[in-house]
C-alpha positions as CSV (number, residue, x, y, z in Angstrom):
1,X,89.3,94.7,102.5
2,X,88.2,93.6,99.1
3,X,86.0,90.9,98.5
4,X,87.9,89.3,96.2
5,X,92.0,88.4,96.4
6,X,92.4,89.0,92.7
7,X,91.5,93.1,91.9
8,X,93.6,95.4,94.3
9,X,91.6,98.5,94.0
10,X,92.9,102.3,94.8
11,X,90.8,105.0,94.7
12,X,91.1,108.3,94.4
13,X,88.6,111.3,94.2
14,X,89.4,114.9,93.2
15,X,86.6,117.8,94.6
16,X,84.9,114.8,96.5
17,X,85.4,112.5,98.9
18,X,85.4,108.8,98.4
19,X,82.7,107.5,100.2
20,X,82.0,104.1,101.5
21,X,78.9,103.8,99.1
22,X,81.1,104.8,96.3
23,X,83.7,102.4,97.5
24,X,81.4,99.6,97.8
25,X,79.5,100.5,94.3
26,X,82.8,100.1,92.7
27,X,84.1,96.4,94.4
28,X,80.5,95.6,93.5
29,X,80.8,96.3,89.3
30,X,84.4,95.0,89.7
31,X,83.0,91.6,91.7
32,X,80.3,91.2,88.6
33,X,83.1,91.2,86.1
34,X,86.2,90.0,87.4
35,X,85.3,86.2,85.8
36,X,86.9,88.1,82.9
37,X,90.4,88.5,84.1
38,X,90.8,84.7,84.5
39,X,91.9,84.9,88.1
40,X,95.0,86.3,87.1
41,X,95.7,89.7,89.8
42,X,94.5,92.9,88.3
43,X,95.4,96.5,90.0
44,X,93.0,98.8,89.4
45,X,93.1,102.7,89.6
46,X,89.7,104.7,89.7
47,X,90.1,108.6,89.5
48,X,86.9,110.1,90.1
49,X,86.2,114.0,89.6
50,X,83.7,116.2,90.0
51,X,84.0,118.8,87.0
52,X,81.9,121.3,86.2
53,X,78.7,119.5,87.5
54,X,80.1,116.4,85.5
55,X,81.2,113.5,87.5
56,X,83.9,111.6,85.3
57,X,85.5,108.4,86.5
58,X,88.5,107.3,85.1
59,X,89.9,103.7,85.5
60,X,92.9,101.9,85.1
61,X,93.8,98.3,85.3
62,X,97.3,96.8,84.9
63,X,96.5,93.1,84.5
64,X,98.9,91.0,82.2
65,X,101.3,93.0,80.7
66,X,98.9,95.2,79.5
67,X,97.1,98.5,80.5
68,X,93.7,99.1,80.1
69,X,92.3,102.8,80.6
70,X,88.7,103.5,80.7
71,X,86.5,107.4,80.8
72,X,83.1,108.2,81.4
73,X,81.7,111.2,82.2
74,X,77.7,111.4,83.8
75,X,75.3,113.5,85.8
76,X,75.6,110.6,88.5
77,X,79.0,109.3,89.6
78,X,77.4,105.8,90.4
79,X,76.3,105.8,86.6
80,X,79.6,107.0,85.4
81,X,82.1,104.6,87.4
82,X,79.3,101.5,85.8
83,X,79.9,102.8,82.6
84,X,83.9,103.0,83.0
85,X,84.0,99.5,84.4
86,X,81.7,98.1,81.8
87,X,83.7,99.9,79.1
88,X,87.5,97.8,80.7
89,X,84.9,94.7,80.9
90,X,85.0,94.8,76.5
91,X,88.7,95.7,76.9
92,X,89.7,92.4,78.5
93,X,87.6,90.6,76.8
94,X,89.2,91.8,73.4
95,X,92.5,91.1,74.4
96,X,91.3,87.8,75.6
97,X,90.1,86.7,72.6
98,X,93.2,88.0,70.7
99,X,95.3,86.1,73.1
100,X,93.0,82.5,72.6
101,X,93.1,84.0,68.9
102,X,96.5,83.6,68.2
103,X,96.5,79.7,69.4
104,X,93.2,78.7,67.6
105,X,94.0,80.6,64.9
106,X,95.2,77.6,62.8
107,X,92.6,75.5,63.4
108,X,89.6,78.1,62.6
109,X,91.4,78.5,59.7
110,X,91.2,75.0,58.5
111,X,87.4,74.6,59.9
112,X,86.3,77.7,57.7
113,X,87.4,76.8,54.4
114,X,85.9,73.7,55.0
115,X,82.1,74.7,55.5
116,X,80.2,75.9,52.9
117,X,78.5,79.2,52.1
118,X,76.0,78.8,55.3
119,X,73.1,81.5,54.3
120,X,72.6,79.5,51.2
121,X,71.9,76.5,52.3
122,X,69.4,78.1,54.7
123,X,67.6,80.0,52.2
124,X,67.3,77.4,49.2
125,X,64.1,74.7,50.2
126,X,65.3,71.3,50.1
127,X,63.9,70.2,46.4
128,X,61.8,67.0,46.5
129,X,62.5,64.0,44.7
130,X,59.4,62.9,42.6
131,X,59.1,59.5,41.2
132,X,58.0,59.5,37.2
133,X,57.7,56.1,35.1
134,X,57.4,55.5,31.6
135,X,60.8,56.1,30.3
136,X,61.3,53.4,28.0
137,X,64.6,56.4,26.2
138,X,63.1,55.1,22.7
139,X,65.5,55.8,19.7
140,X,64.7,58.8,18.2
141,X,66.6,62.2,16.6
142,X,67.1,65.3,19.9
143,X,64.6,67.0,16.8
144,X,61.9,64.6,17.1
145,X,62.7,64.6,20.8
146,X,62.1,68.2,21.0
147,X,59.4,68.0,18.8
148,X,57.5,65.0,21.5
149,X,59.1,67.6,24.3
150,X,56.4,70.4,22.4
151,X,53.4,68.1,22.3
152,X,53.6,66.8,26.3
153,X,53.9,68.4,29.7
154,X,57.0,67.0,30.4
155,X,59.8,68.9,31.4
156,X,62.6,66.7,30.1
157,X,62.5,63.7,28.0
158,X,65.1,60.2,27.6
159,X,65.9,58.5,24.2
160,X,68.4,57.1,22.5
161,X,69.8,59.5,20.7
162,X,69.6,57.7,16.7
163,X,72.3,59.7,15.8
164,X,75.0,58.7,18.1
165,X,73.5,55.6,19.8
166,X,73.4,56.7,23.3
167,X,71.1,57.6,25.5
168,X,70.1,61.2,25.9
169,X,68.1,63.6,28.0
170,X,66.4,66.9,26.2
171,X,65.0,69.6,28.7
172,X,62.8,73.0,28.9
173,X,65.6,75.4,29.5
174,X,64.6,79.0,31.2
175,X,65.3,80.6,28.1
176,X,63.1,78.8,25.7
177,X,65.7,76.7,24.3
178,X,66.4,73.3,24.4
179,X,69.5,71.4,26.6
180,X,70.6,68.3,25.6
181,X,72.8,66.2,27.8
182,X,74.0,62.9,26.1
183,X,75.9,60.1,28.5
């Protein structure tokens, strides 16, 4: 009997006979990946051939309501029959995922517009905030601010903007111009 109660396994070989080694290698790949069918009964048909000095395997699992089908051929049958089941492994998982899919789907959906653009925030270094005194924002025109902006190293400079009474800020811009920014 199988080792497991859930995969009901026929197998069939054309030009060779099935042989208990090939019987067991096949309950062995299935036993490694039958987490994926959820405990739910799967039948599964494995063809195996000999053709031309190829050996192909062919499997076929009816699990759900759905059919998965599977074909590799190899220069060894034990090879080939791994390959097939690994190949119906991806199958079921798809179809797994498009099952929980369909029930998460509105929630993902709600979760992603939500988070920002994540590689950015990975790439950009966290600026530091540096402490700088002296700002006393005395009254003077954004000319003459520009003009003190000229003299100092300062990147930026507050006044009180003369002109309008408020209080201003005049920065370096990457261009070579001037910003002003009045409150």
């Amino acid at each position: 009997g199988t080792k497991n109660c859930y995969m009901n396994f026929e197998i069939t070989g054309r030009h060779l006979d099935v042989t208990p080694a090939l019987r067991a290698h096949v309950e062995d790949q299935f036993s490694k990946i039958e987490k994926v069918f959820d405990r739910q009964p799967a039948n599964a048909h494995v063809i195996i051939e000999v053709e031309r000095g190829r050996h192909r395997s062919e499997v076929i699992i009816n699990w759900r309501n759905e059919s998965l089908t599977a074909i590799s051929s190899n220069s060894d049958m034990y090879q080939s029959l791994s390959e097939s089941i690994a190949k119906i492994e991806k199958q079921a998982r798809k179809l797994k995922d498009k099952v929980i899919d369909k029930s998460h789907k509105a929630t993902k959906a709600a979760v992603v517009s939500m988070e920002p653009d994540q590689a950015d925030d990975i790439l950009a270094p966290v600026p530091e905030i540096i402490e700088t005194d002296g700002f006393d924002a005395k009254p003077m025109t954004p000319d003459e601010a520009v003009a003190e902006l000229m003299d100092g190293d300062k990147q930026f400079l507050i006044f009180h903007n003369s002109e309008g009474g408020k209080v201003a800020v005049i920065f370096k811009r990457n261009d070579g111009n001037y910003g002003l920014v009045q409150s």
